[in-house]
Amino acid sequence: MVAVVQENLAFIAVTITSGIFFLICLGFVFRLQKKLEQNHKNQKFLKQQLEESNAQTEILRSEIAELRSGLMSIGKRLLACENFAKDLAQQQAAQKYDDPDAKIYSRAVKMIELGAGLEEIMQECEIPRAEAELLLSLHQKQS
């Protein structure tokens, strides 16, 4: 009878130990299940953020392409304006040397800048009084 009681006690001890072990394993499984769910949520959130970032990147790429296109257009227009300005300057310089009277007027303007008077300009440049007065009044308005 003692052997039967000991067997029953051993069986009960094994059963209790197995039950405790089962509960511990069940706790670990439950904890792992919670972590797995949290990881799935994090993964879903990160995937959504990645998709939003990719969409934003595409928008920025298209805006950069538009800016690049606009800058190229502005650059071409600026180059055309510079060429036009150079051509105008060359034409102006050519006209200055084509007209022999222009040299006289250039000299008169230089004299005005240096502070020459009306009579002196008329004598040195051999220009009429009206033209000398006109040059003086024009230069005085510019100063």
Short mmCIF file of C-alpha atoms in Angstrom, two decimals:
data_model
loop_
_atom_site.label_atom_id
_atom_site.label_comp_id
_atom_site.label_asym_id
_atom_site.label_seq_id
_atom_site.Cartn_x
_atom_site.Cartn_y
_atom_site.Cartn_z
CA MET A 1 0.00 0.00 0.00
CA VAL A 2 2.88 2.33 0.74
CA ALA A 3 4.18 1.61 -2.74
CA VAL A 4 0.84 2.55 -4.23
CA VAL A 5 0.76 5.78 -2.24
CA GLN A 6 4.30 6.52 -3.26
CA GLU A 7 3.38 5.82 -6.87
CA ASN A 8 0.36 8.12 -6.57
CA LEU A 9 2.51 10.83 -4.98
CA ALA A 10 5.10 10.44 -7.71
CA PHE A 11 2.36 10.59 -10.33
CA ILE A 12 0.89 13.70 -8.70
CA ALA A 13 4.34 15.32 -8.50
CA VAL A 14 4.99 14.56 -12.15
CA THR A 15 1.53 15.83 -13.08
CA ILE A 16 2.01 19.06 -11.10
CA THR A 17 5.49 19.53 -12.52
CA SER A 18 4.18 18.89 -16.03
CA GLY A 19 1.33 21.35 -15.43
CA ILE A 20 3.72 24.03 -14.20
CA PHE A 21 6.02 23.38 -17.15
CA PHE A 22 3.00 23.57 -19.48
CA LEU A 23 1.92 26.90 -17.97
CA ILE A 24 5.45 28.30 -18.30
CA CYS A 25 5.59 27.18 -21.95
CA LEU A 26 2.13 28.63 -22.53
CA GLY A 27 3.34 31.94 -21.02
CA PHE A 28 6.32 31.97 -23.37
CA VAL A 29 4.10 31.19 -26.35
CA PHE A 30 1.72 33.97 -25.35
CA ARG A 31 4.61 36.43 -24.91
CA LEU A 32 6.11 35.43 -28.29
CA GLN A 33 2.69 35.82 -29.91
CA LYS A 34 2.43 39.38 -28.53
CA LYS A 35 5.93 40.22 -29.79
CA LEU A 36 5.09 38.78 -33.20
CA GLU A 37 1.93 40.91 -33.40
CA GLN A 38 3.91 44.01 -32.38
CA ASN A 39 6.53 43.23 -35.02
CA HIS A 40 3.81 42.87 -37.66
CA LYS A 41 2.38 46.26 -36.64
CA ASN A 42 5.84 47.84 -36.80
CA GLN A 43 6.48 46.23 -40.16
CA LYS A 44 3.17 47.52 -41.51
CA PHE A 45 3.90 51.02 -40.20
CA LEU A 46 7.40 51.02 -41.68
CA LYS A 47 6.08 49.76 -45.01
CA GLN A 48 3.55 52.60 -45.07
CA GLN A 49 6.28 55.14 -44.25
CA LEU A 50 8.46 53.71 -47.02
CA GLU A 51 5.63 54.02 -49.54
CA GLU A 52 4.99 57.62 -48.48
CA SER A 53 8.71 58.40 -48.71
CA ASN A 54 8.87 56.86 -52.19
CA ALA A 55 5.88 58.94 -53.29
CA GLN A 56 7.46 62.10 -51.87
CA THR A 57 10.75 61.23 -53.60
CA GLU A 58 8.96 60.92 -56.95
CA ILE A 59 7.27 64.28 -56.43
CA LEU A 60 10.62 65.89 -55.59
CA ARG A 61 12.25 64.27 -58.63
CA SER A 62 9.60 65.69 -60.93
CA GLU A 63 9.96 69.14 -59.33
CA ILE A 64 13.74 68.99 -59.78
CA ALA A 65 13.25 68.03 -63.43
CA GLU A 66 10.93 71.03 -63.90
CA LEU A 67 13.43 73.35 -62.21
CA ARG A 68 16.27 71.99 -64.33
CA SER A 69 14.22 72.54 -67.47
CA GLY A 70 13.34 76.08 -66.39
CA LEU A 71 16.95 76.88 -65.57
CA MET A 72 18.09 75.59 -68.95
CA SER A 73 15.51 77.81 -70.63
CA ILE A 74 16.59 80.83 -68.58
CA GLY A 75 20.23 80.08 -69.35
CA LYS A 76 19.52 79.99 -73.08
CA ARG A 77 17.59 83.26 -72.89
CA LEU A 78 20.38 84.87 -70.85
CA LEU A 79 22.97 83.73 -73.37
CA ALA A 80 20.86 85.18 -76.18
CA CYS A 81 20.57 88.49 -74.29
CA GLU A 82 24.33 88.60 -73.71
CA ASN A 83 24.97 87.97 -77.40
CA PHE A 84 22.45 90.66 -78.31
CA ALA A 85 24.11 93.12 -75.92
CA LYS A 86 27.54 92.34 -77.41
CA ASP A 87 26.18 92.87 -80.92
CA LEU A 88 24.66 96.21 -79.88
CA ALA A 89 27.91 97.31 -78.28
CA GLN A 90 29.82 96.39 -81.43
CA GLN A 91 27.31 98.24 -83.61
CA GLN A 92 27.52 101.27 -81.35
CA ALA A 93 31.31 101.21 -81.44
CA ALA A 94 31.26 100.86 -85.21
CA GLN A 95 28.91 103.82 -85.58
CA LYS A 96 31.10 105.88 -83.31
CA TYR A 97 34.06 105.40 -85.62
CA ASP A 98 32.06 105.71 -88.83
CA ASP A 99 30.93 109.25 -88.07
CA PRO A 100 33.84 111.75 -88.12
CA ASP A 101 31.70 114.26 -86.23
CA ALA A 102 31.35 111.75 -83.41
CA LYS A 103 35.01 112.20 -82.57
CA ILE A 104 34.45 115.93 -82.18
CA TYR A 105 31.48 115.38 -79.89
CA SER A 106 33.34 112.74 -77.89
CA ARG A 107 36.16 115.21 -77.40
CA ALA A 108 33.68 117.90 -76.39
CA VAL A 109 32.09 115.58 -73.80
CA LYS A 110 35.53 114.77 -72.41
CA MET A 111 36.28 118.47 -72.12
CA ILE A 112 32.97 119.04 -70.32
CA GLU A 113 33.83 116.22 -67.90
CA LEU A 114 37.18 117.91 -67.25
CA GLY A 115 35.39 121.20 -66.50
CA ALA A 116 35.95 123.18 -69.71
CA GLY A 117 33.77 126.23 -70.34
CA LEU A 118 31.43 126.97 -73.24
CA GLU A 119 33.83 129.22 -75.16
CA GLU A 120 36.73 126.79 -74.80
CA ILE A 121 34.63 123.89 -76.11
CA MET A 122 33.46 125.95 -79.08
CA GLN A 123 37.02 126.92 -80.01
CA GLU A 124 38.75 123.56 -79.48
CA CYS A 125 36.07 121.38 -81.10
CA GLU A 126 34.94 123.91 -83.69
CA ILE A 127 31.26 123.40 -82.98
CA PRO A 128 28.50 126.04 -82.98
CA ARG A 129 27.35 127.68 -79.76
CA ALA A 130 23.95 125.91 -79.81
CA GLU A 131 25.57 122.49 -80.01
CA ALA A 132 28.08 123.32 -77.27
CA GLU A 133 25.25 124.58 -75.02
CA LEU A 134 23.24 121.43 -75.77
CA LEU A 135 26.19 119.21 -74.83
CA LEU A 136 26.74 121.20 -71.65
CA SER A 137 23.10 120.97 -70.63
CA LEU A 138 22.96 117.24 -71.40
CA HIS A 139 26.10 116.54 -69.42
CA GLN A 140 24.94 118.66 -66.48
CA LYS A 141 21.66 116.65 -66.36
CA GLN A 142 23.58 113.37 -66.29
CA SER A 143 25.89 114.44 -63.42
#
